[in-house]
């Protein structure tokens, strides 16, 4: 068996073991897998189903239901732009437009150099400091197009 | 070195988003370069977000606030005498004497921004765990009665009387029961759950413990949205501290009563805030809404009787127990008793958390607290209660913020989020967005929501385009579609999407007719 598949199996087994004995642990396990691998790859479905005595369809159904779980590893920087109403009211659209221009990608995609993944989210709970974005779990408030460009420069993406 | 000066710099996610960590390090480094020792406390936010990062220095005369402080301001601030509370352009003095805060009635959020959220002794020193001590001396039915008498209704959105819910769970003659805290807070414009979890997590823990004691549960879960990593860390710390001190776990405070809490993370699905969908998700499944009955209070998590309550609801419970049902009941208007943490956000000059007795008007909130729009342009609309809430035009800003008054105007309070829009807003776009949001977030279980939302987006597009003279017919069709979604949806996602759409059509019809 190939190298990456071994790693997936090891990570799945570890996550399953850590959450053994918990009631309904699938989401917890999926979080653990994604934290370690950056995603929940297709090869993880079968071993997960076997370990939890579920059908593959059930596991796939859960993984695909939630926006947070992804099938492929993202870029080094995961940039989530809030698109919900409070951010809209502060012209988040302009920031989003600038972000796409600067990075040359659409929402939901990763830059060609694999550095940045741009994603939409619907509220980060920072609505009084809108517009908001989250970068690898770090929240930024009052992100104007100019501020976005500064941050993007920090990720090594010059305009 | 001199005696250390205590400095508060919030570690609230909102303050962090504006650079609070950099401010904190700059203060510590700058002070130490001046031979001054600083005792840095990372508090929560007091909710004055236009002043974040808000730095407070403890002086012999009390806490002196400065804000908004950027890392670049710190050197000048230290030179001016920040650590002695000296004058400076950013000095706000005693923050509690500011009208914005002084006029509030903080019961649930009484400790926000004041205490160190990681320090259980600070919590206790500020009135924490009095409620639980009281609860431990009462019979379960007496605790439930206090909650019922207080008039507390669920703050998550549905406004269902909390006491009645607890009574139902108490009445179930089974051994295994659960407390499930709904910390999914998916509504745009809402952040009071987050602030409480980050700024006063013990209040939630104490509230859940009292709930468990009241209904006979021994296990609790906090279903926390994955978008809140800071809250997850704050809660995890507080849970360990509570366990270490015997406020959670086996034989709590030698009372013979045992209860413990785990955090479970969501995975980015708005519908998982709906209580039955949340339970499915907690069980590790797709967050599809369950058909009711049975109610979660009878057959909930893992098939057992379960109290499902929102963070604010549960964090309010300790106050009721500590101060009495009558004390709480004395706040508010009509059937909306107690206080409500209103969250003011969007295009507003002074956004943040305003906790008041029910009954404040939209005008008071938007203008007296908010100071009008951030852009300086006229305010045109507010959306209350998240993406499924109605839009109100300025002519209705006299509406009091309480459940029945809003409902009389085909609006709802929801989780208390108020989002302000200036006159650049295109309300046809906002109506379209509401339908699109419903389509993206639909759990897919019923047709009116799953298909209707997508059809609605198409219809709004056609109406706005005004193509081939079909506008009148399309408007009538959209109205019918709203009827179908309202009456035919299994849960509030499909059932309430007509609120923003219809209110936009009713109050801002011209935006559809360009
Ligand atoms: C689509 C939808 C989303 C909801 N989202 C939340 C939420 O994020 N947080 C919450 O506490 N309640 C939410 N609710 C309300 C819950 O279903 C439930 O009424 C609430 O958690 C009960 O707690 P409470 O009585 O303390 O308010 C939502 C309801 C619907 C229909
Ligand atoms: S209304 Fe929408 S979210 Fe609610 S049950 Fe139906 S399909 Fe699911
Ligand atoms: S609406 Fe963007 S953070 Fe809440």
XYZ file of C-alpha atoms in Angstrom, chain A residues 37-112:
76
model
C -4.400 15.900 7.477
C -5.855 19.275 6.528
C -8.843 17.499 5.004
C -10.938 14.345 5.143
C -9.655 12.512 2.076
C -11.799 10.038 0.190
C -9.538 7.178 1.354
C -10.517 7.937 4.948
C -14.159 6.993 4.401
C -13.752 3.222 4.245
C -11.573 2.810 7.334
C -13.865 5.167 9.253
C -16.941 3.223 8.236
C -15.296 -0.059 9.229
C -14.122 1.234 12.587
C -17.483 2.734 13.549
C -19.638 -0.011 12.093
C -21.361 2.413 9.716
C -21.909 2.149 5.980
C -19.577 4.082 3.700
C -22.611 5.962 2.406
C -23.435 7.105 5.925
C -19.929 8.409 6.568
C -19.797 10.085 3.181
C -23.216 11.607 3.871
C -21.970 13.172 7.074
C -18.699 14.462 5.620
C -20.466 16.075 2.678
C -23.255 17.606 4.770
C -20.968 19.979 6.669
C -19.325 22.979 5.023
C -16.291 22.715 7.277
C -15.043 19.340 6.067
C -13.068 19.302 2.824
C -11.920 16.509 0.572
C -8.613 18.086 -0.484
C -5.941 19.828 1.563
C -6.204 23.632 1.444
C -3.478 26.200 0.928
C -1.077 27.239 3.657
C -3.399 30.117 4.503
C -7.110 29.449 4.736
C -8.781 32.822 4.344
C -12.456 32.899 5.225
C -14.382 35.993 4.226
C -17.640 36.697 5.970
C -20.494 37.273 3.577
C -23.346 37.673 6.047
C -25.533 40.750 6.478
C -23.572 42.819 9.009
C -20.438 42.478 6.927
C -22.412 43.218 3.755
C -23.668 46.428 5.351
C -20.043 47.526 5.721
C -19.198 46.754 2.127
C -17.633 43.331 2.534
C -18.343 42.915 -1.169
C -15.578 45.389 -2.004
C -13.124 43.414 0.119
C -14.192 40.202 -1.554
C -13.728 41.707 -5.008
C -10.271 42.951 -4.044
C -9.377 39.558 -2.608
C -10.287 37.755 -5.801
C -8.318 40.238 -7.887
C -5.239 40.108 -5.704
C -5.144 36.359 -5.416
C -6.501 35.572 -8.838
C -8.897 32.932 -7.530
C -12.586 32.537 -6.943
C -14.179 31.788 -3.610
C -13.729 28.137 -2.764
C -10.422 27.820 -4.606
C -6.714 27.752 -3.856
C -4.065 29.893 -5.539
C -1.905 28.160 -8.186
